[in-house]
mmCIF file of C-alpha atoms and ligand atoms in Angstrom:
data_model
loop_
_atom_site.group_PDB
_atom_site.id
_atom_site.type_symbol
_atom_site.label_atom_id
_atom_site.label_comp_id
_atom_site.label_asym_id
_atom_site.label_seq_id
_atom_site.Cartn_x
_atom_site.Cartn_y
_atom_site.Cartn_z
ATOM 1 C CA MET A 1 81.957 114.810 97.280
ATOM 2 C CA LYS A 2 81.611 117.835 95.006
ATOM 3 C CA LYS A 3 82.883 117.361 91.459
ATOM 4 C CA PHE A 4 84.700 120.416 90.146
ATOM 5 C CA ASN A 5 85.214 121.355 86.494
ATOM 6 C CA PHE A 6 88.695 122.435 87.590
ATOM 7 C CA PRO A 7 89.865 120.197 90.462
ATOM 8 C CA ILE A 8 93.020 120.976 92.374
ATOM 9 C CA ILE A 9 94.704 117.857 90.954
ATOM 10 C CA LYS A 10 93.941 114.941 88.634
ATOM 11 C CA PRO A 11 96.124 111.823 88.538
ATOM 12 C CA TYR A 12 97.609 111.532 85.075
ATOM 13 C CA ALA A 13 96.456 108.728 82.754
ATOM 14 C CA TRP A 14 95.831 105.091 83.598
ATOM 15 C CA GLY A 15 97.070 102.920 80.731
ATOM 16 C CA LYS A 16 100.141 100.898 81.559
ATOM 17 C CA GLU A 17 99.205 101.172 85.241
ATOM 18 C CA LEU A 18 96.197 98.930 84.568
ATOM 19 C CA SER A 19 98.074 96.330 82.562
ATOM 20 C CA ASN A 20 100.856 96.245 85.189
ATOM 21 C CA VAL A 21 98.306 95.623 87.939
ATOM 22 C CA ALA A 22 96.728 92.829 85.884
ATOM 23 C CA LYS A 23 100.151 91.159 85.697
ATOM 24 C CA VAL A 24 100.589 91.318 89.468
ATOM 25 C CA LEU A 25 97.126 89.874 90.078
ATOM 26 C CA ALA A 26 97.781 87.077 87.617
ATOM 27 C CA SER A 27 101.130 86.290 89.262
ATOM 28 C CA GLY A 28 99.500 85.632 92.640
ATOM 29 C CA TRP A 29 102.260 87.545 94.505
ATOM 30 C CA LEU A 30 100.469 90.600 95.841
ATOM 31 C CA THR A 31 102.595 91.803 98.741
ATOM 32 C CA GLN A 32 105.912 93.565 98.212
ATOM 33 C CA GLY A 33 107.711 91.640 95.499
ATOM 34 C CA PRO A 34 109.415 91.876 92.108
ATOM 35 C CA TYR A 35 107.761 95.138 90.987
ATOM 36 C CA ALA A 36 108.837 96.866 94.197
ATOM 37 C CA ASP A 37 112.383 95.457 93.924
ATOM 38 C CA ARG A 38 112.774 96.717 90.361
ATOM 39 C CA LEU A 39 111.235 100.060 91.194
ATOM 40 C CA GLU A 40 113.613 100.653 94.098
ATOM 41 C CA LYS A 41 116.495 100.247 91.642
ATOM 42 C CA LYS A 42 114.859 102.736 89.264
ATOM 43 C CA ILE A 43 114.360 105.203 92.108
ATOM 44 C CA ASN A 44 118.025 104.856 93.108
ATOM 45 C CA ALA A 45 119.020 105.598 89.529
ATOM 46 C CA TYR A 46 116.687 108.607 89.346
ATOM 47 C CA ILE A 47 117.524 110.168 92.726
ATOM 48 C CA GLY A 48 121.169 109.076 92.829
ATOM 49 C CA SER A 49 120.735 107.167 96.097
ATOM 50 C CA ARG A 50 122.542 103.979 97.148
ATOM 51 C CA PHE A 51 119.551 102.588 99.073
ATOM 52 C CA SER A 52 115.824 103.095 98.681
ATOM 53 C CA PHE A 53 112.880 101.500 100.471
ATOM 54 C CA LEU A 54 109.333 101.682 99.214
ATOM 55 C CA VAL A 55 106.936 102.084 102.138
ATOM 56 C CA ASN A 56 103.172 102.376 102.503
ATOM 57 C CA SER A 57 103.256 106.155 103.132
ATOM 58 C CA ALA A 58 105.662 109.020 103.695
ATOM 59 C CA THR A 59 104.440 109.127 107.292
ATOM 60 C CA SER A 60 105.687 105.561 107.806
ATOM 61 C CA GLY A 61 108.938 106.555 106.110
ATOM 62 C CA LEU A 62 109.429 109.501 108.478
ATOM 63 C CA ILE A 63 108.792 107.302 111.526
ATOM 64 C CA ALA A 64 111.243 104.686 110.239
ATOM 65 C CA GLY A 65 113.821 107.380 109.465
ATOM 66 C CA LEU A 66 113.575 108.940 112.937
ATOM 67 C CA GLU A 67 113.846 105.566 114.652
ATOM 68 C CA ALA A 68 116.712 104.465 112.432
ATOM 69 C CA LEU A 69 118.606 107.638 113.335
ATOM 70 C CA GLY A 70 118.249 106.734 116.991
ATOM 71 C CA LEU A 71 115.567 109.126 118.246
ATOM 72 C CA GLN A 72 114.900 108.433 121.930
ATOM 73 C CA SER A 73 112.044 109.365 124.216
ATOM 74 C CA GLY A 74 112.109 113.092 125.038
ATOM 75 C CA ASP A 75 114.575 114.020 122.274
ATOM 76 C CA GLU A 76 113.741 117.248 120.466
ATOM 77 C CA VAL A 77 113.479 117.589 116.699
ATOM 78 C CA ILE A 78 113.157 120.966 115.002
ATOM 79 C CA VAL A 79 110.401 121.039 112.391
ATOM 80 C CA PRO A 80 108.946 123.873 110.313
ATOM 81 C CA SER A 81 105.686 125.358 111.589
ATOM 82 C CA PHE A 82 104.053 125.377 108.150
ATOM 83 C CA THR A 83 103.720 121.788 106.975
ATOM 84 C CA PHE A 84 101.382 118.832 106.845
ATOM 85 C CA PRO A 85 100.770 117.480 110.403
ATOM 86 C CA ALA A 86 102.534 114.199 109.485
ATOM 87 C CA THR A 87 105.920 115.937 109.805
ATOM 88 C CA ALA A 88 105.376 116.688 113.504
ATOM 89 C CA ASN A 89 103.192 113.620 114.151
ATOM 90 C CA SER A 90 106.016 111.323 113.099
ATOM 91 C CA VAL A 91 108.294 112.911 115.734
ATOM 92 C CA VAL A 92 105.662 112.406 118.437
ATOM 93 C CA ILE A 93 105.010 108.794 117.351
ATOM 94 C CA ALA A 94 108.749 108.052 117.417
ATOM 95 C CA GLY A 95 108.821 109.313 121.037
ATOM 96 C CA GLY A 96 110.282 112.778 120.435
ATOM 97 C CA ARG A 97 109.150 116.371 120.922
ATOM 98 C CA PRO A 98 108.623 118.574 117.877
ATOM 99 C CA VAL A 99 110.051 122.072 118.307
ATOM 100 C CA PHE A 100 108.528 124.467 115.825
ATOM 101 C CA CYS A 101 110.536 126.890 113.709
ATOM 102 C CA ASP A 102 108.916 129.653 111.679
ATOM 103 C CA ILE A 103 109.135 129.832 107.890
ATOM 104 C CA ASP A 104 110.328 132.266 105.275
ATOM 105 C CA LEU A 105 107.201 133.630 103.572
ATOM 106 C CA ALA A 106 109.082 134.072 100.285
ATOM 107 C CA THR A 107 109.573 130.300 99.897
ATOM 108 C CA PHE A 108 107.213 128.747 102.521
ATOM 109 C CA ASN A 109 110.260 126.811 103.767
ATOM 110 C CA ILE A 110 111.923 126.711 107.192
ATOM 111 C CA ASP A 111 113.658 129.987 108.048
ATOM 112 C CA ALA A 112 117.172 128.697 108.637
ATOM 113 C CA ASP A 113 118.134 131.930 110.428
ATOM 114 C CA LYS A 114 115.712 130.993 113.213
ATOM 115 C CA ILE A 115 116.887 127.418 113.791
ATOM 116 C CA GLU A 116 119.892 127.967 116.039
ATOM 117 C CA ALA A 117 117.941 129.835 118.726
ATOM 118 C CA LEU A 118 115.768 126.724 119.156
ATOM 119 C CA ILE A 119 118.611 124.295 119.793
ATOM 120 C CA THR A 120 118.873 122.948 123.365
ATOM 121 C CA GLY A 121 120.805 120.136 124.999
ATOM 122 C CA LYS A 122 117.968 117.800 124.005
ATOM 123 C CA THR A 123 117.927 118.631 120.301
ATOM 124 C CA LYS A 124 118.807 115.607 118.174
ATOM 125 C CA GLY A 125 117.773 116.567 114.685
ATOM 126 C CA ILE A 126 116.092 118.809 112.150
ATOM 127 C CA ILE A 127 113.398 117.865 109.658
ATOM 128 C CA ALA A 128 113.620 120.120 106.609
ATOM 129 C CA VAL A 129 110.437 120.078 104.527
ATOM 130 C CA HIS A 130 110.623 120.972 100.823
ATOM 131 C CA ALA A 131 107.343 122.847 100.732
ATOM 132 C CA PHE A 132 105.150 122.344 97.664
ATOM 133 C CA GLY A 133 108.117 121.013 95.660
ATOM 134 C CA LEU A 134 110.710 123.731 96.334
ATOM 135 C CA ALA A 135 113.829 122.609 98.224
ATOM 136 C CA ALA A 136 114.577 124.215 101.571
ATOM 137 C CA ASP A 137 117.879 126.084 101.923
ATOM 138 C CA MET A 138 119.825 122.884 102.600
ATOM 139 C CA ALA A 139 123.250 124.529 102.659
ATOM 140 C CA ALA A 140 122.158 126.643 105.636
ATOM 141 C CA VAL A 141 120.416 123.713 107.371
ATOM 142 C CA ARG A 142 123.449 121.465 106.889
ATOM 143 C CA LYS A 143 125.792 124.091 108.294
ATOM 144 C CA ILE A 144 123.776 124.343 111.507
ATOM 145 C CA ALA A 145 123.331 120.580 111.800
ATOM 146 C CA GLY A 146 127.059 120.014 111.305
ATOM 147 C CA LYS A 147 127.962 122.589 113.936
ATOM 148 C CA HIS A 148 125.630 121.064 116.542
ATOM 149 C CA ARG A 149 125.992 117.400 115.464
ATOM 150 C CA LEU A 150 122.338 116.974 114.624
ATOM 151 C CA PHE A 151 120.819 114.558 112.142
ATOM 152 C CA ILE A 152 118.760 115.888 109.239
ATOM 153 C CA ILE A 153 115.766 114.259 107.631
ATOM 154 C CA GLU A 154 114.356 115.722 104.448
ATOM 155 C CA ASP A 155 110.586 115.530 104.424
ATOM 156 C CA ALA A 156 110.607 115.415 100.638
ATOM 157 C CA ALA A 157 106.980 114.225 100.530
ATOM 158 C CA CYS A 158 106.190 116.949 97.983
ATOM 159 C CA SER A 159 109.489 117.140 96.134
ATOM 160 C CA PHE A 160 110.100 113.945 94.157
ATOM 161 C CA GLY A 161 112.243 115.145 91.231
ATOM 162 C CA ALA A 162 112.913 118.628 92.648
ATOM 163 C CA GLU A 163 116.516 119.806 92.491
ATOM 164 C CA TYR A 164 118.820 121.914 94.594
ATOM 165 C CA GLN A 165 122.301 122.906 93.402
ATOM 166 C CA GLY A 166 121.907 120.525 90.476
ATOM 167 C CA ARG A 167 121.046 117.430 92.529
ATOM 168 C CA LYS A 168 117.735 115.790 93.379
ATOM 169 C CA THR A 169 116.279 116.386 96.832
ATOM 170 C CA GLY A 170 116.388 113.502 99.301
ATOM 171 C CA LEU A 171 120.142 113.135 99.695
ATOM 172 C CA PHE A 172 121.124 116.445 101.304
ATOM 173 C CA SER A 173 120.586 114.757 104.653
ATOM 174 C CA ASP A 174 120.799 111.427 106.491
ATOM 175 C CA VAL A 175 117.414 110.236 105.251
ATOM 176 C CA GLY A 176 115.026 111.559 102.602
ATOM 177 C CA VAL A 177 111.348 110.610 102.425
ATOM 178 C CA PHE A 178 108.999 110.925 99.423
ATOM 179 C CA SER A 179 105.227 110.519 99.238
ATOM 180 C CA PHE A 180 103.132 109.000 96.454
ATOM 181 C CA HIS A 181 99.765 110.186 97.765
ATOM 182 C CA PRO A 182 97.414 111.302 94.933
ATOM 183 C CA ARG A 183 98.279 114.964 95.440
ATOM 184 C CA LYS A 184 101.910 114.243 94.711
ATOM 185 C CA ILE A 185 103.837 114.306 91.415
ATOM 186 C CA ILE A 186 103.371 110.579 90.819
ATOM 187 C CA THR A 187 101.013 108.353 92.766
ATOM 188 C CA CYS A 188 99.882 104.836 93.544
ATOM 189 C CA GLY A 189 97.002 105.824 95.833
ATOM 190 C CA GLU A 190 99.073 105.718 99.023
ATOM 191 C CA GLY A 191 102.799 105.129 99.260
ATOM 192 C CA GLY A 192 106.210 106.517 100.002
ATOM 193 C CA CYS A 193 109.906 105.893 99.654
ATOM 194 C CA VAL A 194 112.869 106.344 102.003
ATOM 195 C CA VAL A 195 116.316 107.036 100.530
ATOM 196 C CA THR A 196 119.712 107.108 102.184
ATOM 197 C CA ASN A 197 123.363 106.657 101.277
ATOM 198 C CA ASN A 198 124.306 105.209 104.661
ATOM 199 C CA ARG A 199 124.522 101.400 104.862
ATOM 200 C CA GLU A 200 123.825 101.148 108.618
ATOM 201 C CA THR A 201 120.804 103.457 108.394
ATOM 202 C CA ALA A 202 119.586 101.469 105.397
ATOM 203 C CA LYS A 203 119.793 98.227 107.339
ATOM 204 C CA LYS A 204 117.767 99.699 110.194
ATOM 205 C CA ILE A 205 115.117 101.010 107.811
ATOM 206 C CA ALA A 206 114.889 97.629 106.086
ATOM 207 C CA CYS A 207 114.295 96.031 109.487
ATOM 208 C CA LEU A 208 111.745 98.574 110.665
ATOM 209 C CA ARG A 209 109.811 98.219 107.406
ATOM 210 C CA ASN A 210 109.504 94.464 107.654
ATOM 211 C CA HIS A 211 108.711 93.357 111.233
ATOM 212 C CA GLY A 212 112.331 93.667 112.403
ATOM 213 C CA GLU A 213 113.598 91.136 109.881
ATOM 214 C CA TYR A 214 116.958 91.385 108.128
ATOM 215 C CA ASP A 215 118.615 88.663 106.132
ATOM 216 C CA LYS A 216 115.972 86.162 107.285
ATOM 217 C CA LYS A 217 116.635 86.863 110.982
ATOM 218 C CA PHE A 218 114.408 88.895 113.293
ATOM 219 C CA ILE A 219 117.011 91.161 114.870
ATOM 220 C CA ASN A 220 114.832 94.080 115.915
ATOM 221 C CA ARG A 221 111.264 95.072 116.659
ATOM 222 C CA GLY A 222 109.542 96.437 113.590
ATOM 223 C CA TYR A 223 106.439 97.400 111.671
ATOM 224 C CA ASN A 224 104.739 96.380 108.502
ATOM 225 C CA PHE A 225 105.465 99.473 106.413
ATOM 226 C CA ARG A 226 105.732 97.581 103.101
ATOM 227 C CA LEU A 227 104.173 98.755 99.855
ATOM 228 C CA SER A 228 102.186 96.055 98.048
ATOM 229 C CA ASP A 229 103.297 94.967 94.581
ATOM 230 C CA ILE A 230 99.881 96.079 93.290
ATOM 231 C CA GLN A 231 100.788 99.647 94.258
ATOM 232 C CA ALA A 232 104.382 99.243 93.077
ATOM 233 C CA ALA A 233 103.037 98.159 89.671
ATOM 234 C CA VAL A 234 101.000 101.371 89.421
ATOM 235 C CA LEU A 235 103.942 103.478 90.526
ATOM 236 C CA ASP A 236 106.278 101.745 88.104
ATOM 237 C CA ALA A 237 104.151 102.974 85.198
ATOM 238 C CA GLN A 238 103.933 106.461 86.727
ATOM 239 C CA MET A 239 107.707 106.547 87.135
ATOM 240 C CA GLU A 240 108.139 106.288 83.354
ATOM 241 C CA ARG A 241 106.357 109.626 83.005
ATOM 242 C CA VAL A 242 107.794 111.497 85.949
ATOM 243 C CA ASP A 243 109.878 114.000 84.001
ATOM 244 C CA ALA A 244 107.136 114.641 81.458
ATOM 245 C CA ILE A 245 104.736 115.330 84.331
ATOM 246 C CA ILE A 246 107.195 117.682 86.025
ATOM 247 C CA GLU A 247 108.006 119.556 82.783
ATOM 248 C CA ARG A 248 104.311 120.083 82.163
ATOM 249 C CA ARG A 249 103.794 121.379 85.718
ATOM 250 C CA ILE A 250 106.695 123.808 85.301
ATOM 251 C CA LYS A 251 105.230 125.072 82.020
ATOM 252 C CA LEU A 252 101.766 125.535 83.498
ATOM 253 C CA SER A 253 103.271 127.314 86.505
ATOM 254 C CA ARG A 254 105.066 129.738 84.193
ATOM 255 C CA ASN A 255 101.739 130.466 82.494
ATOM 256 C CA TYR A 256 100.160 131.213 85.870
ATOM 257 C CA GLN A 257 103.146 133.376 86.763
ATOM 258 C CA ALA A 258 102.662 135.503 83.630
ATOM 259 C CA LEU A 259 98.917 135.821 84.168
ATOM 260 C CA LEU A 260 99.427 136.903 87.787
ATOM 261 C CA LYS A 261 102.145 139.478 87.064
ATOM 262 C CA PRO A 262 99.852 142.552 87.080
ATOM 263 C CA TRP A 263 98.367 141.485 90.405
ATOM 264 C CA GLU A 264 101.769 140.903 91.861
ATOM 265 C CA LYS A 265 102.907 144.374 90.752
ATOM 266 C CA ARG A 266 99.967 145.868 92.611
ATOM 267 C CA GLY A 267 100.909 143.958 95.794
ATOM 268 C CA ILE A 268 97.661 141.995 95.880
ATOM 269 C CA LEU A 269 99.347 138.610 95.858
ATOM 270 C CA LYS A 270 102.680 136.853 95.523
ATOM 271 C CA ALA A 271 103.208 134.043 93.039
ATOM 272 C CA PRO A 272 105.547 131.203 94.094
ATOM 273 C CA LEU A 273 109.232 132.003 93.953
ATOM 274 C CA CYS A 274 111.801 129.724 92.330
ATOM 275 C CA PRO A 275 115.251 131.029 93.313
ATOM 276 C CA ARG A 276 118.300 130.472 91.070
ATOM 277 C CA GLY A 277 119.851 127.032 91.475
ATOM 278 C CA TYR A 278 116.563 125.336 92.315
ATOM 279 C CA ARG A 279 114.223 123.156 90.244
ATOM 280 C CA HIS A 280 110.764 123.759 91.721
ATOM 281 C CA ILE A 281 108.434 120.979 90.648
ATOM 282 C CA TYR A 282 105.215 122.718 91.733
ATOM 283 C CA GLN A 283 103.604 119.815 93.559
ATOM 284 C CA SER A 284 101.159 122.581 94.471
ATOM 285 C CA TYR A 285 100.911 126.035 92.925
ATOM 286 C CA VAL A 286 100.439 128.204 96.003
ATOM 287 C CA VAL A 287 99.958 131.983 95.920
ATOM 288 C CA LEU A 288 100.048 134.210 98.989
ATOM 289 C CA LEU A 289 97.309 136.818 99.202
ATOM 290 C CA ALA A 290 97.692 140.276 100.760
ATOM 291 C CA ASP A 291 96.245 140.516 104.261
ATOM 292 C CA TYR A 292 93.275 142.625 103.150
ATOM 293 C CA VAL A 293 92.063 139.859 100.830
ATOM 294 C CA ASP A 294 89.713 137.419 102.565
ATOM 295 C CA ARG A 295 91.090 134.082 101.338
ATOM 296 C CA ASP A 296 88.127 132.014 102.485
ATOM 297 C CA LYS A 297 85.678 134.232 100.605
ATOM 298 C CA VAL A 298 87.864 133.925 97.499
ATOM 299 C CA LYS A 299 87.722 130.148 97.900
ATOM 300 C CA MET A 300 83.927 130.208 98.226
ATOM 301 C CA PHE A 301 83.532 132.423 95.160
ATOM 302 C CA LEU A 302 85.745 130.119 93.087
ATOM 303 C CA LYS A 303 83.877 127.067 94.344
ATOM 304 C CA GLY A 304 80.730 128.671 92.923
ATOM 305 C CA LYS A 305 82.520 128.769 89.550
ATOM 306 C CA SER A 306 83.451 125.078 89.887
ATOM 307 C CA ILE A 307 87.120 125.881 90.535
ATOM 308 C CA GLU A 308 88.620 123.925 93.415
ATOM 309 C CA THR A 309 91.231 125.699 95.542
ATOM 310 C CA GLN A 310 92.860 124.845 98.879
ATOM 311 C CA PHE A 311 94.827 126.580 101.585
ATOM 312 C CA GLY A 312 98.556 125.791 101.162
ATOM 313 C CA THR A 313 99.085 123.621 104.223
ATOM 314 C CA TYR A 314 98.721 123.771 108.014
ATOM 315 C CA CYS A 315 100.207 125.944 110.729
ATOM 316 C CA VAL A 316 100.826 122.864 112.859
ATOM 317 C CA PRO A 317 101.556 124.532 116.253
ATOM 318 C CA ALA A 318 98.149 126.226 115.972
ATOM 319 C CA LEU A 319 96.304 122.891 115.582
ATOM 320 C CA ASP A 320 94.345 121.718 118.656
ATOM 321 C CA TYR A 321 96.558 118.756 119.529
ATOM 322 C CA TYR A 322 99.784 120.753 119.324
ATOM 323 C CA LEU A 323 98.378 123.810 121.113
ATOM 324 C CA LYS A 324 97.476 121.514 123.988
ATOM 325 C CA ASN A 325 100.451 119.168 124.085
ATOM 326 C CA PHE A 326 103.402 121.044 122.577
ATOM 327 C CA PRO A 327 102.656 124.748 123.074
ATOM 328 C CA ALA A 328 105.044 126.956 121.130
ATOM 329 C CA PRO A 329 105.679 130.700 121.528
ATOM 330 C CA LYS A 330 103.906 132.871 118.928
ATOM 331 C CA GLU A 331 107.268 133.888 117.340
ATOM 332 C CA ALA A 332 107.663 130.244 116.342
ATOM 333 C CA TYR A 333 104.739 130.507 113.991
ATOM 334 C CA ALA A 334 103.733 134.105 113.195
ATOM 335 C CA ASP A 335 104.613 133.793 109.489
ATOM 336 C CA ALA A 336 103.385 130.210 109.319
ATOM 337 C CA TYR A 337 100.051 131.405 110.679
ATOM 338 C CA TYR A 338 99.919 134.141 108.070
ATOM 339 C CA ALA A 339 100.583 131.557 105.353
ATOM 340 C CA PHE A 340 97.908 129.258 106.811
ATOM 341 C CA ALA A 341 95.349 132.090 106.608
ATOM 342 C CA HIS A 342 96.404 133.685 103.300
ATOM 343 C CA SER A 343 97.758 130.963 101.029
ATOM 344 C CA LEU A 344 95.740 129.614 98.145
ATOM 345 C CA ALA A 345 96.594 126.585 95.999
ATOM 346 C CA LEU A 346 95.247 126.746 92.443
ATOM 347 C CA PRO A 347 94.291 123.816 90.165
ATOM 348 C CA LEU A 348 97.348 122.277 88.518
ATOM 349 C CA TYR A 349 97.244 119.023 86.584
ATOM 350 C CA HIS A 350 98.653 117.571 83.401
ATOM 351 C CA THR A 351 95.620 118.142 81.181
ATOM 352 C CA LEU A 352 94.959 121.724 82.320
ATOM 353 C CA SER A 353 95.108 123.959 79.222
ATOM 354 C CA ALA A 354 96.363 127.536 78.804
ATOM 355 C CA GLY A 355 92.730 128.523 78.149
ATOM 356 C CA ASP A 356 91.642 126.881 81.407
ATOM 357 C CA GLN A 357 94.311 128.852 83.232
ATOM 358 C CA GLU A 358 93.112 132.138 81.722
ATOM 359 C CA TYR A 359 89.594 131.285 82.828
ATOM 360 C CA ILE A 360 90.762 130.413 86.372
ATOM 361 C CA ILE A 361 92.819 133.585 86.764
ATOM 362 C CA GLY A 362 89.965 135.650 85.293
ATOM 363 C CA ARG A 363 87.642 134.287 87.994
ATOM 364 C CA LEU A 364 90.328 134.771 90.656
ATOM 365 C CA ASN A 365 90.593 138.426 89.665
ATOM 366 C CA GLN A 366 86.830 138.769 89.872
ATOM 367 C CA ALA A 367 86.850 137.137 93.318
ATOM 368 C CA ILE A 368 89.612 139.375 94.642
ATOM 369 C CA ASN A 369 87.884 142.519 93.358
ATOM 370 C CA MET A 370 84.703 141.479 95.108
ATOM 371 C CA VAL A 371 86.090 140.403 98.443
ATOM 372 C CA ALA A 372 89.179 142.579 99.068
ATOM 373 C CA ARG A 373 88.463 144.267 102.407
HETATM 374 C C1 LIG B 1 105.124 117.758 103.869
HETATM 375 C C2 LIG B 1 104.415 116.444 104.022
HETATM 376 N N1 LIG B 1 104.946 115.503 104.821
HETATM 377 C C3 LIG B 1 104.367 114.304 104.978
HETATM 378 C C4 LIG B 1 103.190 113.991 104.332
HETATM 379 C C5 LIG B 1 102.573 112.655 104.551
HETATM 380 O O1 LIG B 1 102.569 111.895 103.386
HETATM 381 P P1 LIG B 1 101.743 110.519 103.323
HETATM 382 O O2 LIG B 1 100.324 110.900 103.081
HETATM 383 O O3 LIG B 1 102.344 109.784 102.168
HETATM 384 O O4 LIG B 1 101.946 109.822 104.612
HETATM 385 C C6 LIG B 1 102.594 114.926 103.499
HETATM 386 C C7 LIG B 1 101.343 114.612 102.808
HETATM 387 O O5 LIG B 1 100.643 115.416 102.289
HETATM 388 C C8 LIG B 1 103.227 116.183 103.334
HETATM 389 O O6 LIG B 1 102.690 117.129 102.551
#
């Protein structure tokens, strides 16, 4: 694995995380236990949720959420075309059919104006993804879901701590799901959390997470989606720093924004947008390059300067499995495909300095000048 001087992300500090883990190991209780129980309460307090369930990944959380909301074989779920494959995979695993909806290139989020045309008699729900830490337009999604009696799941994998209309993401829907993968705001290696305010849904998720067990009775079939207390101990320490981490990411993103202004004015790229009424937490800092800039050559040039970059995320309907099994019309992913080909995520981590950012943008400018077609 290549080591970069400027990696795309670096997990922040390992102090209390280590001592917490030592306590768990010494206690002898390694599976989900007291750390996870306490942390779920802290997450409820932070997000404002009534119920939260730590799980071993956001993917598991999405599967549990879909099953808890009653997804049946052949049911359709509308998902954005530009997202990590897990969003659509979870629908397929839960027995449903993902129906792809294109995105708004200004925000990288689902284009709510295009949802209604995709609704059929089989549609049961919508998964709204909060891309890169910016909430989707939940008012518009909720309006459509209400009109057609659809459930909503927020794939909030990238948006722990993000806000929309003054409230944290995760509760603008029936079920919200966060990820604690290392590229997320806070991490414990692998992990996730499901939140809901609905008692019945919560009961079903509790069952699905733990082999179908509820209140010491096995009342359902289920999985082992639990998070170990070793991971919960790491996450507990990370949780204490979540707002400091987010504030730092917002500050660094503003620096990038200022450095990129001249390039934006010339139409060479677009920096991420944060509309009024939103708190973007910049899980990734993703710029969109003009179509005459060869993104992959820019990436290669930056790699040569030891700067790691990434494409934003995937155009899922254009991936082999989905092309073959769930073919979607081109209109369902024209803008998602553009974003797949022209987005570029820049390094963003707690210890990145303003000087580092100037260096990175200096090299980016050099790269664009060299490779613009
Ligand atoms: C939008 C989105 N959904 C779901 C996932 C899956 O998260 P996890 O790796 O925790 O299963 C990711 C991970 O990157 C993601 O970006």
